[in-house]
mmCIF file of C-alpha atoms in Angstrom:
data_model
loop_
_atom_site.group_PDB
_atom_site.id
_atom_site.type_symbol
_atom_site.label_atom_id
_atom_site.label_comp_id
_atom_site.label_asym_id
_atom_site.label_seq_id
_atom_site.Cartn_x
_atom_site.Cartn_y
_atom_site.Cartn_z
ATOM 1 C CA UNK A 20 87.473 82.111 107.360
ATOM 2 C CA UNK A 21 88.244 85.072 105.089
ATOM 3 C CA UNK A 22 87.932 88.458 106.778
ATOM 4 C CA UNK A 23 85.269 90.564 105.754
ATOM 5 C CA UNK A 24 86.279 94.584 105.020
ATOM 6 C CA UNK A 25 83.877 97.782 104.712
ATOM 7 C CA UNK A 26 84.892 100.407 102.723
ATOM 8 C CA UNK A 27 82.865 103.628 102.442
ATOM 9 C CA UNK A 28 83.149 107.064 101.777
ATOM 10 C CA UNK A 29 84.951 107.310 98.373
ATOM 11 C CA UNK A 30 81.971 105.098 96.657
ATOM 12 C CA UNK A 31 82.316 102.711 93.181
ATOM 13 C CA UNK A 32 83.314 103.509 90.712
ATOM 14 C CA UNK A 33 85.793 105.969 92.026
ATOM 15 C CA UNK A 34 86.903 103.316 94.794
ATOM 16 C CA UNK A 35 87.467 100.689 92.354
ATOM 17 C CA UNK A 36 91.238 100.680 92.153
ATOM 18 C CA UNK A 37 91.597 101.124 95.991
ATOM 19 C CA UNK A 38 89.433 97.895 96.605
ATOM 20 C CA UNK A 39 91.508 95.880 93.802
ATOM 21 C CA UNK A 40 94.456 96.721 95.831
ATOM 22 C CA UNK A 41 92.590 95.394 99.115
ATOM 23 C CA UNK A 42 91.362 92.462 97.082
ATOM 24 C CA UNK A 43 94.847 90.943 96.792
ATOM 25 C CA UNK A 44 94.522 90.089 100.501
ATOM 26 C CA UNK A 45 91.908 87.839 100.121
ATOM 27 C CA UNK A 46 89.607 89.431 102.164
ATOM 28 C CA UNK A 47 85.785 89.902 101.098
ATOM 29 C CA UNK A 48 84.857 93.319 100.370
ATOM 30 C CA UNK A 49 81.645 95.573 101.073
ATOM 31 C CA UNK A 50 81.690 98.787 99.189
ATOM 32 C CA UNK A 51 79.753 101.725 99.230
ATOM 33 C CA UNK A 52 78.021 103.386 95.924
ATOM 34 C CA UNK A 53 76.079 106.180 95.313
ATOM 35 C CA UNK A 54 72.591 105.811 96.239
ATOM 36 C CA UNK A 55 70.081 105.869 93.245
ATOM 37 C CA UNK A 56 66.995 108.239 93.160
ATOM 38 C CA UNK A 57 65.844 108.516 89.917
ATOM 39 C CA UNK A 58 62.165 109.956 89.408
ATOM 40 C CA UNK A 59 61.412 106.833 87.711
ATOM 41 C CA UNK A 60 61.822 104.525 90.617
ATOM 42 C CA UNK A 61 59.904 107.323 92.666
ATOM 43 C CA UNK A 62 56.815 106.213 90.844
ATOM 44 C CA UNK A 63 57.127 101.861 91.058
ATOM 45 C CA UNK A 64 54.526 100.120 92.098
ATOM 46 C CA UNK A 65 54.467 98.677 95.611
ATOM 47 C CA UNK A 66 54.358 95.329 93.463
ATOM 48 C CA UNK A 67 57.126 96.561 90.918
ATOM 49 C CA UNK A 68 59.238 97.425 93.995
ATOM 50 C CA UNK A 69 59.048 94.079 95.671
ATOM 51 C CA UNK A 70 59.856 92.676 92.063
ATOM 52 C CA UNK A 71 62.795 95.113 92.002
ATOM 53 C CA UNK A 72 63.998 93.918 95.653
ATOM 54 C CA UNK A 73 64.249 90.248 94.967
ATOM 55 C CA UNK A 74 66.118 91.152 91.570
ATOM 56 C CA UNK A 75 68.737 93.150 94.307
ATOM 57 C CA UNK A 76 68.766 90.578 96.565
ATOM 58 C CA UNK A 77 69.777 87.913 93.826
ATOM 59 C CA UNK A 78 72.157 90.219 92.430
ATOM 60 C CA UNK A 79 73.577 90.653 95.525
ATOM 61 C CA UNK A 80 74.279 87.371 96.085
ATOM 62 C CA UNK A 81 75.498 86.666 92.906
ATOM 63 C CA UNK A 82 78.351 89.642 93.420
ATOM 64 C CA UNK A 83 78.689 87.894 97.223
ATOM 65 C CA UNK A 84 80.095 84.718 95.377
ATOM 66 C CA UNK A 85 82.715 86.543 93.908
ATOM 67 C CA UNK A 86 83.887 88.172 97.106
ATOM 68 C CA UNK A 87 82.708 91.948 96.466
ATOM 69 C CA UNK A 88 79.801 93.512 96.749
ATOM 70 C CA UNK A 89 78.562 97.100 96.197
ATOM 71 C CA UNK A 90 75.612 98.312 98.841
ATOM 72 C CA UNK A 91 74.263 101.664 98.039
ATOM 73 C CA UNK A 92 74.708 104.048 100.397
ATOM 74 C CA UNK A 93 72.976 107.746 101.489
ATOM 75 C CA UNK A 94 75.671 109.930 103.376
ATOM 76 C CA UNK A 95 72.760 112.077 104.697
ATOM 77 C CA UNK A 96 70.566 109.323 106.373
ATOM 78 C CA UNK A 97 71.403 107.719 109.418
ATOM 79 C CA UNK A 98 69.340 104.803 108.593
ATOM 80 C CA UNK A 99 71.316 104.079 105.339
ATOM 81 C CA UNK A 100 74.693 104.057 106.978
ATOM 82 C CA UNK A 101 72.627 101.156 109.559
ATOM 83 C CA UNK A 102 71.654 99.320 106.751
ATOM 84 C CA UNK A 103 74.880 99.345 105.436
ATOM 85 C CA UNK A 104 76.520 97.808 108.453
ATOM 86 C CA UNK A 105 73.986 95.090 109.274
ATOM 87 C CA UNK A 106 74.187 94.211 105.243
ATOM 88 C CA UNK A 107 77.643 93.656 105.461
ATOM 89 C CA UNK A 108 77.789 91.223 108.186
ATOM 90 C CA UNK A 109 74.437 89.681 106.632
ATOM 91 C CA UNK A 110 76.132 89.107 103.436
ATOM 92 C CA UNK A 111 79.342 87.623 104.310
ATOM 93 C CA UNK A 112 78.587 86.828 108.040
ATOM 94 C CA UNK A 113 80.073 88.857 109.541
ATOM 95 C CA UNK A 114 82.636 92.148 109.186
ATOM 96 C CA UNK A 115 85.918 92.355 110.184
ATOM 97 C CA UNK A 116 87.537 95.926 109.127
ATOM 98 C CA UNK A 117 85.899 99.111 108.451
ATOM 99 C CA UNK A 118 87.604 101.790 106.152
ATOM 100 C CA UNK A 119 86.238 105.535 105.804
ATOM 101 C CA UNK A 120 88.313 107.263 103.217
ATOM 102 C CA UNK A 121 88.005 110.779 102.714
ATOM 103 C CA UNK A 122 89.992 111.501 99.671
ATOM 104 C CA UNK A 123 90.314 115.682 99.526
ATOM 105 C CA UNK A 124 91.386 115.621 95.935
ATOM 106 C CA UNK A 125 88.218 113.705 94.788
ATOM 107 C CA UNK A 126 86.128 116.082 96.652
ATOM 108 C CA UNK A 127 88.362 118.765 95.441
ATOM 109 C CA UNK A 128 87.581 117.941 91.917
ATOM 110 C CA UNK A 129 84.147 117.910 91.981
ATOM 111 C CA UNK A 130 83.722 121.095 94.362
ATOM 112 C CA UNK A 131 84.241 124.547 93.043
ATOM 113 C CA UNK A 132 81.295 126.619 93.522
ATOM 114 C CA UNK A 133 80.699 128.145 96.878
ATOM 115 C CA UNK A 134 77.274 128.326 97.704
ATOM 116 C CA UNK A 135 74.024 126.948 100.399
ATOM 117 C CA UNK A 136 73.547 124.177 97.879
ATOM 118 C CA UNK A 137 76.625 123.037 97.866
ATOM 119 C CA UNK A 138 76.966 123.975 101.693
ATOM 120 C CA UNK A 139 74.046 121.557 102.745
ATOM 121 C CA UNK A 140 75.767 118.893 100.079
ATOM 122 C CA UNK A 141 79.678 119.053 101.771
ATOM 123 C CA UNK A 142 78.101 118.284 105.302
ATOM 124 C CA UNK A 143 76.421 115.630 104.510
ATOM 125 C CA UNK A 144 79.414 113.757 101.797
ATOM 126 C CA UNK A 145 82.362 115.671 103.506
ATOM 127 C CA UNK A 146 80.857 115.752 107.543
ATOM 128 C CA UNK A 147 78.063 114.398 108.021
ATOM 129 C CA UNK A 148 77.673 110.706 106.572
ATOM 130 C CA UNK A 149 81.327 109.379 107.648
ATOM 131 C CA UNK A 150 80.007 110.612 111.156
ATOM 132 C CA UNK A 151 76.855 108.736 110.713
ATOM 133 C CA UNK A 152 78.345 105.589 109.715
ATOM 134 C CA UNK A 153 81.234 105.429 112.099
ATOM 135 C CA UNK A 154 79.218 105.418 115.211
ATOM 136 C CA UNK A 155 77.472 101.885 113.270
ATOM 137 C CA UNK A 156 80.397 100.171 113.401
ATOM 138 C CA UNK A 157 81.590 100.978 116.161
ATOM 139 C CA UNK A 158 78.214 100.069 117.998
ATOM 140 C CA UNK A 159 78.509 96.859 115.870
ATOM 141 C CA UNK A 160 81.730 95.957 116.799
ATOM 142 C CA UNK A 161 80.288 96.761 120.280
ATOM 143 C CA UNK A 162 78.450 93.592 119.525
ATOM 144 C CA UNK A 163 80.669 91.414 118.120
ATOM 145 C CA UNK A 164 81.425 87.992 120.192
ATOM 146 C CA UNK A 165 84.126 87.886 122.285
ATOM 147 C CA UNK A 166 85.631 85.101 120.232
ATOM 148 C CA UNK A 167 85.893 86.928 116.989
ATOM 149 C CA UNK A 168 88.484 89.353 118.510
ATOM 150 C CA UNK A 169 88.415 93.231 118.178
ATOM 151 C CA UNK A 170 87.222 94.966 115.273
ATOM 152 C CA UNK A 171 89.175 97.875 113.366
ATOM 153 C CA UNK A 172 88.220 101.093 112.401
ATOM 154 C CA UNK A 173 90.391 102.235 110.156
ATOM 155 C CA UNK A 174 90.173 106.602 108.992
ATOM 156 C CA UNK A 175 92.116 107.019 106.016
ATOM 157 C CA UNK A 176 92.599 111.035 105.004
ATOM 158 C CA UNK A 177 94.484 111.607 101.604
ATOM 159 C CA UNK A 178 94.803 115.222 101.573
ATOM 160 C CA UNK A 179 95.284 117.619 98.839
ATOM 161 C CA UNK A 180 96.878 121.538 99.120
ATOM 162 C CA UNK A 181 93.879 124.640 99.742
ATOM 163 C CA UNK A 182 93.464 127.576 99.617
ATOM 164 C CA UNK A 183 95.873 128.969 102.385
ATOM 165 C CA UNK A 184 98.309 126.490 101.164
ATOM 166 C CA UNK A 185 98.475 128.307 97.621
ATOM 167 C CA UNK A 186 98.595 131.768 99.563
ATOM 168 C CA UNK A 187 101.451 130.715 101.668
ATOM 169 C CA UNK A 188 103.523 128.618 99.144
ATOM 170 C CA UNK A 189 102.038 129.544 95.692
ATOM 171 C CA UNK A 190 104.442 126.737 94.084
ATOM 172 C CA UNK A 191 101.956 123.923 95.303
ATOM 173 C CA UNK A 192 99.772 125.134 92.729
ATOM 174 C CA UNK A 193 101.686 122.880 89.944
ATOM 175 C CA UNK A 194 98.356 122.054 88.082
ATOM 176 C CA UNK A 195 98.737 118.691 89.021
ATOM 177 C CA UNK A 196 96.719 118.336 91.954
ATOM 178 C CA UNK A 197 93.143 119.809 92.794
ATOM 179 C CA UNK A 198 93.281 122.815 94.619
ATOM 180 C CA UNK A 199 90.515 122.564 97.790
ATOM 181 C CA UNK A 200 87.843 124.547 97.818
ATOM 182 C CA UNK A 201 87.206 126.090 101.712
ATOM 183 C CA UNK A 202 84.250 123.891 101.961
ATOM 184 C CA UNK A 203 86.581 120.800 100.864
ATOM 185 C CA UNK A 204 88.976 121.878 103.285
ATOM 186 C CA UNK A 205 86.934 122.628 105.937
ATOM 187 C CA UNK A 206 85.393 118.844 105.198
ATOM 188 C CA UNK A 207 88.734 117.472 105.514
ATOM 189 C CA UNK A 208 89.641 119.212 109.220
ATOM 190 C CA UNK A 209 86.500 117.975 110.616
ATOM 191 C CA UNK A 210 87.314 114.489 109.054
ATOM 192 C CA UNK A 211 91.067 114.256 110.850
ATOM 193 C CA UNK A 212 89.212 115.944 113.986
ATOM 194 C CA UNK A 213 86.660 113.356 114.296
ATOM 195 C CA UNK A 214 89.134 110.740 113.608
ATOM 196 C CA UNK A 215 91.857 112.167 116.190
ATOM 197 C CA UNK A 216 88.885 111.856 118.952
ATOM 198 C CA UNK A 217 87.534 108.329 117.757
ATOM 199 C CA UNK A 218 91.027 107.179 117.820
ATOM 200 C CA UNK A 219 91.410 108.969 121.803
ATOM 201 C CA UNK A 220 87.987 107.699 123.250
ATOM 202 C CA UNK A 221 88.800 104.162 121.782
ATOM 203 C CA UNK A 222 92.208 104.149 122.684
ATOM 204 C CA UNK A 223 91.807 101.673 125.852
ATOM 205 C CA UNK A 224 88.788 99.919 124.297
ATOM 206 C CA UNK A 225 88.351 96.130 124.306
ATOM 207 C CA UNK A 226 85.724 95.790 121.445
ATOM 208 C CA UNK A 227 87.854 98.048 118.306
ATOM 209 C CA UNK A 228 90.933 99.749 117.073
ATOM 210 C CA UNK A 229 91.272 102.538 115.917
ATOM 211 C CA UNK A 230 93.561 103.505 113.446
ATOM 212 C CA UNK A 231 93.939 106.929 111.568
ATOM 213 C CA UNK A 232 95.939 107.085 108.538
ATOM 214 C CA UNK A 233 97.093 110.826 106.892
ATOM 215 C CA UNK A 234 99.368 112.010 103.794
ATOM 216 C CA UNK A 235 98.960 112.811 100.306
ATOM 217 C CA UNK A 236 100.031 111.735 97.044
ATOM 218 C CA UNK A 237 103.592 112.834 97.172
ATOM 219 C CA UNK A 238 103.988 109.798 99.520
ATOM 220 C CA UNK A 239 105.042 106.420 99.139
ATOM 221 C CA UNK A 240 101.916 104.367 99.081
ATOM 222 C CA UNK A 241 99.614 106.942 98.874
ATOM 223 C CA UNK A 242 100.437 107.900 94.980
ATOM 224 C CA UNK A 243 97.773 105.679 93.543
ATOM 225 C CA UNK A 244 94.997 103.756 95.228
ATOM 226 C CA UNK A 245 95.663 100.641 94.125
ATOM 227 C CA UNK A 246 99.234 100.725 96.192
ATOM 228 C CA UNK A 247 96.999 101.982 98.738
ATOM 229 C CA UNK A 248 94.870 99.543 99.121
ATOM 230 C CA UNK A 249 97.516 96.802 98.843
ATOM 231 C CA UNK A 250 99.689 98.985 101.770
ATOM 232 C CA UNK A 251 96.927 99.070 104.326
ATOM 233 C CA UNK A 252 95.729 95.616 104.221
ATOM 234 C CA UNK A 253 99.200 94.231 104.885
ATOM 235 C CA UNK A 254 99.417 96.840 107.444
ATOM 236 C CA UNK A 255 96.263 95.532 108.653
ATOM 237 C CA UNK A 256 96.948 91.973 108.543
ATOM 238 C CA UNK A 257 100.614 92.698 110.685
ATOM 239 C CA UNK A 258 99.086 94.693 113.068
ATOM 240 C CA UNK A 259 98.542 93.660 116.785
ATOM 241 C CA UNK A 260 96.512 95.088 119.324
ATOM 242 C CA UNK A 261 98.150 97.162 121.963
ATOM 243 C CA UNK A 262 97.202 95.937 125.367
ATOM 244 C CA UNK A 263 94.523 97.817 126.780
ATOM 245 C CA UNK A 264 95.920 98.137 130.215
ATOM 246 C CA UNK A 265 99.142 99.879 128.686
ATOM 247 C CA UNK A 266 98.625 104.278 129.074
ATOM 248 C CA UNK A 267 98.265 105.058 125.247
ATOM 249 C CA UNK A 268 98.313 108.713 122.965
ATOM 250 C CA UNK A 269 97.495 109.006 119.682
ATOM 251 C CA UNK A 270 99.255 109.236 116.451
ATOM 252 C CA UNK A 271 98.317 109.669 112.543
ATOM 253 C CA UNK A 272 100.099 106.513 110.785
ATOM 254 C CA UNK A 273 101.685 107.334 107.291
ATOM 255 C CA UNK A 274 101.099 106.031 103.956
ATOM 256 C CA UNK A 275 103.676 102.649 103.995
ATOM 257 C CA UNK A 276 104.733 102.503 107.061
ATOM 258 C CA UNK A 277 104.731 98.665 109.014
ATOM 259 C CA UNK A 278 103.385 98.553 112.259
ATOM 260 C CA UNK A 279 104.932 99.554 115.616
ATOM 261 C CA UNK A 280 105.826 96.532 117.801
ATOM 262 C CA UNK A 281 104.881 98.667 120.584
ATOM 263 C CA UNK A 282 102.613 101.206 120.537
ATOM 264 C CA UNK A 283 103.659 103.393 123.443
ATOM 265 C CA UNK A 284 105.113 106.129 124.015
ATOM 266 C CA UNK A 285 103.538 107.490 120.474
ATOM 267 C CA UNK A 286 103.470 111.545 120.218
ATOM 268 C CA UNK A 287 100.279 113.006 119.605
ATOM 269 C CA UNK A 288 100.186 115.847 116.520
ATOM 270 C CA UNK A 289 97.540 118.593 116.286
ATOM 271 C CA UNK A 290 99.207 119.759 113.113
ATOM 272 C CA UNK A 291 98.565 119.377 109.495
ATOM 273 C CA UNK A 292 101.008 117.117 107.588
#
């Protein structure tokens, strides 16, 4: 049975070369999009929305049959990030991987103004949502039978340079990559913080793995998503589970490296890059 792979946090269409890249593995794909909230809908009928559901549900199923599917998703609502687990395994049976990609230069891109709109906007996309929606899976990989092995949590950071970076080395500011707002990079610390933790709590657990994933665009495999994608589910399909008996640490894994045959002995980093 194919494996079944979530992938959230840099939504279609921006995700779309990153999950062609995973697609190549064979495994079937859940991917998150932006939630719509159009005024229109606001006003539907109870009877026009029930209309509207069955015409998701079918197209749902119809994009189930060719191995990806797109679920809407609300970084701000706990409840959405639920609904996006349990549709995942509901659609495909079951899921396998999960993937939270925070991509700085994306966020980096569309961020410039500094302000409480755009304050209350960053926690929720940059903070908030991946926080909501890791806690899902890893409460549904809680679940998960014993027979269908662990699950794996996967936190992939592709960083971009900020404002500090500019001030120290003004060079990195070659107009080819988006500089960071402090909002965006603020987003991005908490990201590789909450990640660091996940990965130490986990590190002995019997239900998930955790693995975290940092580098930028400079690096092999991280220079277009596509590659990416492509990298991390081989990565994903070589790696093994550490025993959980052996003392662990925790270690950021970089953009094309293989897996460790052990996983010992790794040396845990506090620093950026």
């Amino acid at each position: 049975m194919s494996k079944t792979i979530l992938i959230a946090g840099k939504n279609m269409p921006e995700a779309g070369n990153f999950t062609d890249g995973i697609a190549f593995s064979g495994r079937n794909i859940i991917v998150s999009g932006n939630i719509a909230d159009s005024e229109e809908t606001k006003r539907l009928t109870i009877a026009e929305r029930k209309a509207n559901q069955a015409a998701y549900e079918e197209e749902k199923a119809q994009e189930a049959r060719s191995g990806m599917c797109t679920i809407e998703w609300n970084k701000s609502s706990p409840l959405s990030a639920r609904s996006l687990v349990l549709q995942t395994a509901t659609i495909f049976g079951r899921m396998d991987e999960a993937v939270l990609y925070f991509d700085e230069e994306m966020f980096a891109s569309k961020a410039e103004k500094m302000d409480s709109e755009e304050i209350v906007r960053g926690c929720d996309d940059m903070i908030a949502g991946y926080q909501y929606l890791a806690l899902e899976v890893l409460n549904a990989f809680q679940r998960r039978e014993t027979s269908e092995g662990k699950g794996r949590l996967v936190f992939l950071l592709k960083e971009t340079p900020n404002r500090i970076d500019v001030l120290k080395n003004p060079a990195v500011k070659d107009g080819l990559s988006p500089i960071a707002s402090p909002l965006v990079a603020a987003g991005a610390a908490a990201f590789a913080s909450f990640a660091e933790n996940i990965a130490a709590i986990c590190s002995d657990s019997i239900f998930v793995d955790v693995i975290i994933v940092r580098g930028d665009s400079s690096m092999e495999g991280f220079r277009r998503d596509d590659e990416t994608g492509r990298w991390l589910a081989s990565y994903l399909d070589a790696f093994v589970s550490p025993d959980p008996t052996d003392r662990k640490d925790v270690s950021w894994v970089r953009p094309g490296e293989k897996p460790k045959a052990e996983s010992s002995h790794r040396k845990f980093s506090f620093f950026r890059k």
